[in-house]
PDB file of C-alpha atoms in Angstrom:
ATOM      1  CA  UNK A  12     -14.595  13.713  -5.389  1.00 70.00           C
ATOM      2  CA  UNK A  13     -16.365  13.089  -2.089  1.00 83.00           C
ATOM      3  CA  UNK A  14     -17.104   9.463  -3.030  1.00 89.00           C
ATOM      4  CA  UNK A  15     -13.456   8.989  -4.000  1.00 92.00           C
ATOM      5  CA  UNK A  16     -12.216  10.243  -0.637  1.00 90.00           C
ATOM      6  CA  UNK A  17     -14.714   8.094   1.281  1.00 93.00           C
ATOM      7  CA  UNK A  18     -13.660   5.027  -0.736  1.00 94.00           C
ATOM      8  CA  UNK A  19     -10.002   5.799  -0.035  1.00 93.00           C
ATOM      9  CA  UNK A  20     -10.650   6.236   3.699  1.00 93.00           C
ATOM     10  CA  UNK A  21     -12.544   2.941   4.026  1.00 95.00           C
ATOM     11  CA  UNK A  22      -9.855   1.212   1.954  1.00 94.00           C
ATOM     12  CA  UNK A  23      -7.066   2.513   4.183  1.00 92.00           C
ATOM     13  CA  UNK A  24      -8.977   1.498   7.317  1.00 92.00           C
ATOM     14  CA  UNK A  25      -9.339  -2.003   5.864  1.00 93.00           C
ATOM     15  CA  UNK A  26      -5.606  -2.225   5.135  1.00 87.00           C
ATOM     16  CA  UNK A  27      -4.833  -1.027   8.646  1.00 86.00           C
ATOM     17  CA  UNK A  28      -6.202  -4.296  10.025  1.00 86.00           C
ATOM     18  CA  UNK A  29      -3.397  -6.224   8.316  1.00 80.00           C
ATOM     19  CA  UNK A  30      -0.423  -5.290  10.555  1.00 77.00           C
ATOM     20  CA  UNK A  31      -2.595  -5.746  13.653  1.00 81.00           C
ATOM     21  CA  UNK A  32      -3.514  -9.291  12.602  1.00 84.00           C
ATOM     22  CA  UNK A  33       0.074 -10.094  11.582  1.00 76.00           C
ATOM     23  CA  UNK A  34       1.225  -8.860  15.004  1.00 74.00           C
ATOM     24  CA  UNK A  35      -0.811 -11.671  16.563  1.00 82.00           C
ATOM     25  CA  UNK A  36       1.722 -14.057  14.922  1.00 80.00           C
ATOM     26  CA  UNK A  37      -0.839 -16.745  14.192  1.00 89.00           C
ATOM     27  CA  UNK A  38       0.997 -17.595  10.945  1.00 89.00           C
ATOM     28  CA  UNK A  39       4.453 -16.742   9.493  1.00 87.00           C
ATOM     29  CA  UNK A  40       4.738 -13.415   7.654  1.00 81.00           C
ATOM     30  CA  UNK A  41       5.318 -14.797   4.150  1.00 85.00           C
ATOM     31  CA  UNK A  42       2.543 -17.345   4.636  1.00 91.00           C
ATOM     32  CA  UNK A  43       0.023 -14.668   5.586  1.00 88.00           C
ATOM     33  CA  UNK A  44       1.144 -12.560   2.610  1.00 88.00           C
ATOM     34  CA  UNK A  45       0.420 -15.471   0.249  1.00 94.00           C
ATOM     35  CA  UNK A  46      -2.995 -16.290   1.700  1.00 95.00           C
ATOM     36  CA  UNK A  47      -3.914 -12.609   1.746  1.00 92.00           C
ATOM     37  CA  UNK A  48      -3.514 -12.556  -2.039  1.00 94.00           C
ATOM     38  CA  UNK A  49      -4.744 -16.111  -2.709  1.00 96.00           C
ATOM     39  CA  UNK A  50      -8.051 -15.772  -0.837  1.00 97.00           C
ATOM     40  CA  UNK A  51      -8.725 -12.456  -2.549  1.00 96.00           C
ATOM     41  CA  UNK A  52      -7.883 -13.959  -5.950  1.00 96.00           C
ATOM     42  CA  UNK A  53     -10.182 -16.963  -5.486  1.00 96.00           C
ATOM     43  CA  UNK A  54     -13.069 -14.676  -4.558  1.00 96.00           C
ATOM     44  CA  UNK A  55     -12.435 -12.391  -7.529  1.00 96.00           C
ATOM     45  CA  UNK A  56     -11.927 -15.187 -10.040  1.00 95.00           C
ATOM     46  CA  UNK A  57     -15.151 -16.862  -8.890  1.00 95.00           C
ATOM     47  CA  UNK A  58     -17.039 -13.605  -9.368  1.00 95.00           C
ATOM     48  CA  UNK A  59     -15.700 -12.730 -12.831  1.00 94.00           C
ATOM     49  CA  UNK A  60     -16.148 -16.301 -14.134  1.00 92.00           C
ATOM     50  CA  UNK A  61     -19.766 -16.520 -12.937  1.00 93.00           C
ATOM     51  CA  UNK A  62     -20.674 -12.986 -14.030  1.00 93.00           C
ATOM     52  CA  UNK A  63     -18.518 -12.925 -17.161  1.00 90.00           C
ATOM     53  CA  UNK A  64     -17.253  -9.454 -16.273  1.00 90.00           C
ATOM     54  CA  UNK A  65     -13.521  -9.921 -16.873  1.00 92.00           C
ATOM     55  CA  UNK A  66     -12.619  -7.321 -19.473  1.00 91.00           C
ATOM     56  CA  UNK A  67      -9.082  -6.774 -20.735  1.00 92.00           C
ATOM     57  CA  UNK A  68      -8.859  -3.895 -23.272  1.00 91.00           C
ATOM     58  CA  UNK A  69      -5.735  -5.291 -24.940  1.00 93.00           C
ATOM     59  CA  UNK A  70      -2.898  -7.746 -24.486  1.00 93.00           C
ATOM     60  CA  UNK A  71      -0.643  -4.849 -23.500  1.00 94.00           C
ATOM     61  CA  UNK A  72      -3.018  -3.752 -20.720  1.00 94.00           C
ATOM     62  CA  UNK A  73      -3.279  -7.348 -19.531  1.00 94.00           C
ATOM     63  CA  UNK A  74       0.509  -7.627 -19.320  1.00 95.00           C
ATOM     64  CA  UNK A  75       0.770  -4.314 -17.489  1.00 96.00           C
ATOM     65  CA  UNK A  76      -1.880  -5.427 -14.971  1.00 95.00           C
ATOM     66  CA  UNK A  77       0.081  -8.660 -14.462  1.00 95.00           C
ATOM     67  CA  UNK A  78       3.231  -6.579 -13.946  1.00 96.00           C
ATOM     68  CA  UNK A  79       1.398  -4.624 -11.256  1.00 96.00           C
ATOM     69  CA  UNK A  80       0.712  -7.943  -9.551  1.00 95.00           C
ATOM     70  CA  UNK A  81       4.409  -8.823  -9.598  1.00 95.00           C
ATOM     71  CA  UNK A  82       5.351  -5.393  -8.223  1.00 95.00           C
ATOM     72  CA  UNK A  83       2.821  -5.657  -5.396  1.00 93.00           C
ATOM     73  CA  UNK A  84       3.984  -9.176  -4.516  1.00 92.00           C
ATOM     74  CA  UNK A  85       7.624  -8.035  -4.587  1.00 90.00           C
ATOM     75  CA  UNK A  86       6.761  -5.183  -2.227  1.00 89.00           C
ATOM     76  CA  UNK A  87       5.153  -7.559   0.284  1.00 83.00           C
ATOM     77  CA  UNK A  88       7.921 -10.183  -0.030  1.00 82.00           C
ATOM     78  CA  UNK A  89      10.760  -7.671   0.371  1.00 85.00           C
ATOM     79  CA  UNK A  90       8.960  -6.034   3.310  1.00 78.00           C
ATOM     80  CA  UNK A  91       8.580  -9.345   5.142  1.00 72.00           C
ATOM     81  CA  UNK A  92      12.178 -10.347   4.447  1.00 76.00           C
ATOM     82  CA  UNK A  93      13.404  -6.934   5.565  1.00 76.00           C
ATOM     83  CA  UNK A  94      11.570  -7.278   8.876  1.00 67.00           C
ATOM     84  CA  UNK A  95      13.017 -10.764   9.391  1.00 64.00           C
ATOM     85  CA  UNK A  96      16.570  -9.488   8.805  1.00 72.00           C
ATOM     86  CA  UNK A  97      16.265  -6.229  10.766  1.00 65.00           C
ATOM     87  CA  UNK A  98      13.319  -5.029  12.834  1.00 59.00           C
ATOM     88  CA  UNK A  99       9.650  -4.368  12.186  1.00 58.00           C
ATOM     89  CA  UNK A 100      10.101  -0.653  12.898  1.00 57.00           C
ATOM     90  CA  UNK A 101      13.010  -0.209  10.490  1.00 61.00           C
ATOM     91  CA  UNK A 102      11.249  -2.223   7.799  1.00 63.00           C
ATOM     92  CA  UNK A 103       8.086  -0.146   8.236  1.00 65.00           C
ATOM     93  CA  UNK A 104      10.043   3.107   8.051  1.00 65.00           C
ATOM     94  CA  UNK A 105      11.815   2.138   4.822  1.00 73.00           C
ATOM     95  CA  UNK A 106       8.663   0.818   3.144  1.00 76.00           C
ATOM     96  CA  UNK A 107       6.823   4.028   3.948  1.00 72.00           C
ATOM     97  CA  UNK A 108       9.358   6.065   1.982  1.00 77.00           C
ATOM     98  CA  UNK A 109       7.284   5.109  -1.082  1.00 84.00           C
ATOM     99  CA  UNK A 110       5.784   8.636  -1.484  1.00 85.00           C
ATOM    100  CA  UNK A 111       9.283  10.017  -2.005  1.00 85.00           C
ATOM    101  CA  UNK A 112       9.919   7.477  -4.770  1.00 88.00           C
ATOM    102  CA  UNK A 113       6.535   8.291  -6.322  1.00 89.00           C
ATOM    103  CA  UNK A 114       7.347  11.997  -6.316  1.00 88.00           C
ATOM    104  CA  UNK A 115      10.827  11.528  -7.774  1.00 88.00           C
ATOM    105  CA  UNK A 116       9.677   9.136 -10.511  1.00 88.00           C
ATOM    106  CA  UNK A 117       6.765  11.422 -11.409  1.00 86.00           C
ATOM    107  CA  UNK A 118       9.099  14.444 -11.478  1.00 85.00           C
ATOM    108  CA  UNK A 119      11.619  12.712 -13.752  1.00 85.00           C
ATOM    109  CA  UNK A 120       9.350  10.819 -16.134  1.00 83.00           C
ATOM    110  CA  UNK A 121       5.833  12.326 -16.084  1.00 79.00           C
ATOM    111  CA  UNK A 122       4.650  15.396 -17.934  1.00 77.00           C
ATOM    112  CA  UNK A 123       2.571  16.664 -15.014  1.00 75.00           C
ATOM    113  CA  UNK A 124       5.043  17.234 -12.174  1.00 82.00           C
ATOM    114  CA  UNK A 125       4.149  16.896  -8.480  1.00 86.00           C
ATOM    115  CA  UNK A 126       2.815  20.158  -7.076  1.00 84.00           C
ATOM    116  CA  UNK A 127       4.594  22.106  -4.348  1.00 86.00           C
ATOM    117  CA  UNK A 128       1.915  21.094  -1.839  1.00 88.00           C
ATOM    118  CA  UNK A 129       2.908  17.441  -2.369  1.00 89.00           C
ATOM    119  CA  UNK A 130       6.529  18.091  -1.394  1.00 90.00           C
ATOM    120  CA  UNK A 131       5.513  20.185   1.612  1.00 91.00           C
ATOM    121  CA  UNK A 132       3.039  17.518   2.692  1.00 91.00           C
ATOM    122  CA  UNK A 133       5.684  14.817   2.195  1.00 89.00           C
ATOM    123  CA  UNK A 134       8.119  16.625   4.502  1.00 91.00           C
ATOM    124  CA  UNK A 135       5.468  16.811   7.244  1.00 91.00           C
ATOM    125  CA  UNK A 136       4.372  13.195   6.730  1.00 88.00           C
ATOM    126  CA  UNK A 137       7.883  11.708   6.669  1.00 86.00           C
ATOM    127  CA  UNK A 138       8.795  13.738   9.762  1.00 89.00           C
ATOM    128  CA  UNK A 139       5.675  12.301  11.366  1.00 88.00           C
ATOM    129  CA  UNK A 140       6.694   8.756  10.380  1.00 83.00           C
ATOM    130  CA  UNK A 141      10.162   9.235  11.910  1.00 81.00           C
ATOM    131  CA  UNK A 142       8.712  10.570  15.188  1.00 87.00           C
ATOM    132  CA  UNK A 143       5.947   7.944  15.188  1.00 81.00           C
ATOM    133  CA  UNK A 144       8.352   5.023  14.789  1.00 75.00           C
ATOM    134  CA  UNK A 145      11.082   6.608  16.903  1.00 78.00           C
ATOM    135  CA  UNK A 146      13.889   9.035  16.080  1.00 76.00           C
ATOM    136  CA  UNK A 147      16.395   6.581  17.567  1.00 74.00           C
ATOM    137  CA  UNK A 148      15.410   4.015  14.936  1.00 68.00           C
ATOM    138  CA  UNK A 149      16.124   6.547  12.205  1.00 66.00           C
ATOM    139  CA  UNK A 150      19.462   7.521  13.759  1.00 74.00           C
ATOM    140  CA  UNK A 151      20.582   3.929  14.234  1.00 70.00           C
ATOM    141  CA  UNK A 152      19.576   2.464  10.871  1.00 63.00           C
ATOM    142  CA  UNK A 153      21.562  -0.654  10.064  1.00 60.00           C
ATOM    143  CA  UNK A 154      22.774  -0.321   6.488  1.00 66.00           C
ATOM    144  CA  UNK A 155      22.804  -4.059   5.907  1.00 71.00           C
ATOM    145  CA  UNK A 156      20.956  -6.487   3.630  1.00 79.00           C
ATOM    146  CA  UNK A 157      17.728  -5.886   5.554  1.00 75.00           C
ATOM    147  CA  UNK A 158      18.061  -2.140   4.897  1.00 77.00           C
ATOM    148  CA  UNK A 159      18.509  -2.719   1.163  1.00 84.00           C
ATOM    149  CA  UNK A 160      15.477  -5.030   1.044  1.00 85.00           C
ATOM    150  CA  UNK A 161      13.414  -2.394   2.880  1.00 82.00           C
ATOM    151  CA  UNK A 162      14.413   0.219   0.304  1.00 86.00           C
ATOM    152  CA  UNK A 163      13.420  -2.172  -2.486  1.00 90.00           C
ATOM    153  CA  UNK A 164      10.060  -2.714  -0.781  1.00 88.00           C
ATOM    154  CA  UNK A 165       9.255   1.006  -0.834  1.00 88.00           C
ATOM    155  CA  UNK A 166      10.519   1.350  -4.402  1.00 93.00           C
ATOM    156  CA  UNK A 167       8.356  -1.506  -5.704  1.00 94.00           C
ATOM    157  CA  UNK A 168       5.379  -0.094  -3.790  1.00 90.00           C
ATOM    158  CA  UNK A 169       5.892   3.242  -5.541  1.00 91.00           C
ATOM    159  CA  UNK A 170       6.169   1.583  -8.953  1.00 93.00           C
ATOM    160  CA  UNK A 171       2.944  -0.316  -8.275  1.00 93.00           C
ATOM    161  CA  UNK A 172       1.079   2.894  -7.408  1.00 91.00           C
ATOM    162  CA  UNK A 173       2.309   4.710 -10.518  1.00 91.00           C
ATOM    163  CA  UNK A 174       1.804   1.838 -12.954  1.00 93.00           C
ATOM    164  CA  UNK A 175      -1.615   0.899 -11.561  1.00 93.00           C
ATOM    165  CA  UNK A 176      -2.671   4.514 -12.047  1.00 90.00           C
ATOM    166  CA  UNK A 177      -1.812   4.267 -15.737  1.00 90.00           C
ATOM    167  CA  UNK A 178      -3.495   0.868 -16.202  1.00 94.00           C
ATOM    168  CA  UNK A 179      -6.664   1.887 -14.357  1.00 93.00           C
ATOM    169  CA  UNK A 180      -7.102   4.773 -16.784  1.00 90.00           C
ATOM    170  CA  UNK A 181      -7.941   2.127 -19.426  1.00 92.00           C
ATOM    171  CA  UNK A 182      -9.154  -0.888 -17.437  1.00 94.00           C
ATOM    172  CA  UNK A 183     -12.063  -1.505 -15.081  1.00 93.00           C
ATOM    173  CA  UNK A 184     -11.213  -1.850 -11.395  1.00 94.00           C
ATOM    174  CA  UNK A 185     -12.501  -5.417 -10.888  1.00 94.00           C
ATOM    175  CA  UNK A 186     -10.699  -6.765 -13.966  1.00 95.00           C
ATOM    176  CA  UNK A 187      -7.464  -5.067 -12.925  1.00 96.00           C
ATOM    177  CA  UNK A 188      -7.588  -6.316  -9.341  1.00 95.00           C
ATOM    178  CA  UNK A 189      -8.441  -9.845 -10.500  1.00 96.00           C
ATOM    179  CA  UNK A 190      -5.444 -10.082 -12.826  1.00 95.00           C
ATOM    180  CA  UNK A 191      -2.945  -8.360 -10.525  1.00 96.00           C
ATOM    181  CA  UNK A 192      -4.046 -10.268  -7.399  1.00 95.00           C
ATOM    182  CA  UNK A 193      -3.865 -13.640  -9.171  1.00 96.00           C
ATOM    183  CA  UNK A 194      -0.327 -12.969 -10.411  1.00 96.00           C
ATOM    184  CA  UNK A 195       0.669 -11.759  -6.914  1.00 96.00           C
ATOM    185  CA  UNK A 196      -0.714 -14.930  -5.333  1.00 96.00           C
ATOM    186  CA  UNK A 197       1.137 -17.199  -7.783  1.00 96.00           C
ATOM    187  CA  UNK A 198       4.393 -15.298  -7.279  1.00 94.00           C
ATOM    188  CA  UNK A 199       4.075 -15.423  -3.477  1.00 94.00           C
ATOM    189  CA  UNK A 200       3.282 -19.146  -3.650  1.00 96.00           C
ATOM    190  CA  UNK A 201       6.634 -19.695  -5.382  1.00 94.00           C
ATOM    191  CA  UNK A 202       8.367 -17.502  -2.774  1.00 91.00           C
ATOM    192  CA  UNK A 203       6.829 -19.513   0.064  1.00 93.00           C
ATOM    193  CA  UNK A 204       7.822 -22.845  -1.500  1.00 95.00           C
ATOM    194  CA  UNK A 205      11.408 -21.656  -2.053  1.00 92.00           C
ATOM    195  CA  UNK A 206      11.560 -20.266   1.513  1.00 89.00           C
ATOM    196  CA  UNK A 207      10.076 -23.544   2.837  1.00 94.00           C
ATOM    197  CA  UNK A 208       7.244 -21.759   4.652  1.00 92.00           C
ATOM    198  CA  UNK A 209       4.255 -23.741   6.061  1.00 94.00           C
ATOM    199  CA  UNK A 210       1.055 -23.496   4.009  1.00 95.00           C
ATOM    200  CA  UNK A 211      -1.340 -25.596   6.145  1.00 93.00           C
ATOM    201  CA  UNK A 212      -1.820 -27.140   9.564  1.00 94.00           C
ATOM    202  CA  UNK A 213      -2.903 -23.898  11.254  1.00 94.00           C
ATOM    203  CA  UNK A 214      -5.337 -23.341  14.114  1.00 95.00           C
ATOM    204  CA  UNK A 215      -8.949 -22.258  13.593  1.00 95.00           C
ATOM    205  CA  UNK A 216      -8.101 -18.730  14.772  1.00 94.00           C
ATOM    206  CA  UNK A 217      -5.235 -18.601  12.285  1.00 95.00           C
ATOM    207  CA  UNK A 218      -7.514 -19.532   9.367  1.00 96.00           C
ATOM    208  CA  UNK A 219     -10.048 -16.912  10.496  1.00 95.00           C
ATOM    209  CA  UNK A 220      -7.274 -14.310  10.560  1.00 93.00           C
ATOM    210  CA  UNK A 221      -6.189 -15.322   7.047  1.00 95.00           C
ATOM    211  CA  UNK A 222      -9.770 -14.980   5.790  1.00 96.00           C
ATOM    212  CA  UNK A 223     -10.019 -11.479   7.273  1.00 95.00           C
ATOM    213  CA  UNK A 224      -6.713 -10.522   5.659  1.00 92.00           C
ATOM    214  CA  UNK A 225      -7.791 -11.834   2.272  1.00 95.00           C
ATOM    215  CA  UNK A 226     -11.363 -10.549   2.207  1.00 96.00           C
ATOM    216  CA  UNK A 227     -10.994  -7.279   4.116  1.00 96.00           C
ATOM    217  CA  UNK A 228      -7.343  -6.134   4.059  1.00 91.00           C
ATOM    218  CA  UNK A 229      -6.883  -7.146   0.414  1.00 93.00           C
ATOM    219  CA  UNK A 230     -10.136  -7.631  -1.500  1.00 95.00           C
ATOM    220  CA  UNK A 231     -12.255  -4.839  -0.003  1.00 96.00           C
ATOM    221  CA  UNK A 232      -9.322  -2.523   0.648  1.00 94.00           C
ATOM    222  CA  UNK A 233      -7.762  -2.631  -2.803  1.00 93.00           C
ATOM    223  CA  UNK A 234     -11.035  -2.560  -4.708  1.00 94.00           C
ATOM    224  CA  UNK A 235     -11.756   0.737  -2.949  1.00 95.00           C
ATOM    225  CA  UNK A 236      -8.196   2.062  -3.222  1.00 93.00           C
ATOM    226  CA  UNK A 237      -8.066   1.152  -6.915  1.00 93.00           C
ATOM    227  CA  UNK A 238     -11.352   2.998  -7.376  1.00 93.00           C
ATOM    228  CA  UNK A 239      -9.689   6.028  -5.773  1.00 92.00           C
ATOM    229  CA  UNK A 240      -6.504   5.507  -7.806  1.00 90.00           C
ATOM    230  CA  UNK A 241      -8.525   5.775 -11.009  1.00 89.00           C
ATOM    231  CA  UNK A 242      -9.775   9.214  -9.961  1.00 87.00           C
ATOM    232  CA  UNK A 243      -6.914  10.671  -7.916  1.00 88.00           C
ATOM    233  CA  UNK A 244      -3.340  11.852  -8.500  1.00 84.00           C
ATOM    234  CA  UNK A 245      -0.779   9.140  -7.782  1.00 85.00           C
ATOM    235  CA  UNK A 246       1.316  11.491  -5.644  1.00 85.00           C
ATOM    236  CA  UNK A 247      -1.644  12.402  -3.426  1.00 85.00           C
ATOM    237  CA  UNK A 248      -2.700   8.765  -3.155  1.00 88.00           C
ATOM    238  CA  UNK A 249       0.771   7.541  -2.150  1.00 86.00           C
ATOM    239  CA  UNK A 250       0.971  10.068   0.664  1.00 87.00           C
ATOM    240  CA  UNK A 251      -2.578   9.346   1.809  1.00 90.00           C
ATOM    241  CA  UNK A 252      -1.676   5.673   2.247  1.00 87.00           C
ATOM    242  CA  UNK A 253       0.734   6.682   5.015  1.00 83.00           C
ATOM    243  CA  UNK A 254      -2.290   7.252   7.253  1.00 87.00           C
ATOM    244  CA  UNK A 255      -2.589   3.475   7.612  1.00 84.00           C
ATOM    245  CA  UNK A 256       0.273   3.733  10.134  1.00 80.00           C
ATOM    246  CA  UNK A 257      -1.901   5.960  12.312  1.00 85.00           C
ATOM    247  CA  UNK A 258      -5.046   3.874  11.943  1.00 86.00           C
ATOM    248  CA  UNK A 259      -3.149   0.639  12.568  1.00 83.00           C
ATOM    249  CA  UNK A 260      -1.840   2.087  15.821  1.00 83.00           C
ATOM    250  CA  UNK A 261      -5.353   3.048  16.927  1.00 86.00           C
ATOM    251  CA  UNK A 262      -6.683  -0.413  16.039  1.00 86.00           C
ATOM    252  CA  UNK A 263      -3.771  -2.038  17.890  1.00 82.00           C
ATOM    253  CA  UNK A 264      -4.707   0.058  20.923  1.00 86.00           C
ATOM    254  CA  UNK A 265      -8.284  -1.237  20.830  1.00 86.00           C
ATOM    255  CA  UNK A 266      -7.583  -4.830  19.827  1.00 84.00           C
ATOM    256  CA  UNK A 267      -4.142  -5.611  21.280  1.00 78.00           C
ATOM    257  CA  UNK A 268      -3.989  -3.088  24.085  1.00 84.00           C
ATOM    258  CA  UNK A 269      -0.843  -1.428  22.699  1.00 79.00           C
ATOM    259  CA  UNK A 270      -0.109   1.934  24.297  1.00 82.00           C
ATOM    260  CA  UNK A 271      -0.244   5.100  22.182  1.00 84.00           C
ATOM    261  CA  UNK A 272       2.705   7.169  23.393  1.00 86.00           C
ATOM    262  CA  UNK A 273       3.098  10.934  23.152  1.00 91.00           C
ATOM    263  CA  UNK A 274       5.610  10.400  20.336  1.00 87.00           C
ATOM    264  CA  UNK A 275       3.086   8.331  18.380  1.00 85.00           C
ATOM    265  CA  UNK A 276       0.397  10.960  18.942  1.00 91.00           C
ATOM    266  CA  UNK A 277       2.664  13.786  17.710  1.00 92.00           C
ATOM    267  CA  UNK A 278       3.897  11.724  14.768  1.00 89.00           C
ATOM    268  CA  UNK A 279       0.341  10.743  13.853  1.00 89.00           C
ATOM    269  CA  UNK A 280      -0.794  14.364  13.833  1.00 93.00           C
ATOM    270  CA  UNK A 281       2.126  15.365  11.574  1.00 92.00           C
ATOM    271  CA  UNK A 282       1.310  12.524   9.150  1.00 89.00           C
ATOM    272  CA  UNK A 283      -2.324  13.618   8.922  1.00 90.00           C
ATOM    273  CA  UNK A 284      -1.315  17.282   8.532  1.00 93.00           C
ATOM    274  CA  UNK A 285       1.022  16.322   5.694  1.00 90.00           C
ATOM    275  CA  UNK A 286      -1.768  14.429   3.954  1.00 89.00           C
ATOM    276  CA  UNK A 287      -4.199  17.309   4.472  1.00 89.00           C
ATOM    277  CA  UNK A 288      -1.732  19.724   2.829  1.00 89.00           C
ATOM    278  CA  UNK A 289      -1.761  17.674  -0.390  1.00 83.00           C
ATOM    279  CA  UNK A 290      -5.563  17.951  -0.521  1.00 79.00           C
ATOM    280  CA  UNK A 291      -5.458  21.753  -0.349  1.00 71.00           C
ATOM    281  CA  UNK A 292      -5.960  23.456  -3.682  1.00 57.00           C
ATOM    282  CA  UNK A 293      -6.480  27.107  -4.531  1.00 52.00           C
ATOM    283  CA  UNK A 294      -9.834  27.806  -6.128  1.00 46.00           C
ATOM    284  CA  UNK A 295      -8.349  29.077  -9.357  1.00 41.00           C
ATOM    285  CA  UNK A 296      -6.282  25.932  -9.778  1.00 44.00           C
ATOM    286  CA  UNK A 297      -8.886  23.410  -8.703  1.00 46.00           C
ATOM    287  CA  UNK A 298     -10.766  23.372 -12.007  1.00 44.00           C
ATOM    288  CA  UNK A 299      -7.835  23.595 -14.396  1.00 41.00           C
ATOM    289  CA  UNK A 300      -5.402  21.126 -12.879  1.00 42.00           C
ATOM    290  CA  UNK A 301      -5.449  17.735 -14.588  1.00 46.00           C
ATOM    291  CA  UNK A 302      -4.877  14.601 -12.584  1.00 46.00           C
ATOM    292  CA  UNK A 303      -1.505  12.939 -12.727  1.00 47.00           C
TER     293      UNK A 303
END
């Protein structure tokens, strides 16, 4: 379990670089989303072709892995579009409601229901998100098309987490990530072409940023997170991913010089407390509880 938590932590730290790099605005949002997936896919495809390690247990598992790729791409696309139509803070808030969707879907359709500690942790974490982003943002949400797209983003993110958990129970991590990332890249390529987004002609710094996004924020991050997904409850994982908001803020402080306000500090603490609550288990339950 210790290795799983370390892998998850490093994966979340790697993801946390993504919003910091995007904030530099070296490339458009949808463009960076595409290259994030495309660069990762090229690296993975090169590896599995050379090593011959691509293993798909069945056609059904292959289709489900491809579906995960579509869900992940939809999450990123809807998130970017939501930000363009509203604000980055509102889009971030709505996307980070994914743990609630995960809990509700698991409660309604899964045999093993989310534990009470998950719901308690979710309350703390969501309260932390609201304070972190700003209570005024929550109170003045614009219930427009951007709001709806933000809700869809969080919903697709939740579906990806739950479905990937099921697929990873029967498929190796590298094979799963290769298939899902490739489908995501192809889907985002179509989105970029339809949206008439630029795909080349960037500065050297922009290409470096895209490489970091693809190799670190996607390839390294999701290999490690998928490893953790295979061994961890989906509800716990979804809530743990909220910590990327905290880490991204710290990285933005170091790299971009963004100020960490008292509200962000309080919100960050509540998010981490909420996550910590989901990791607490009584000794008599720890051995008998089966992973979701």
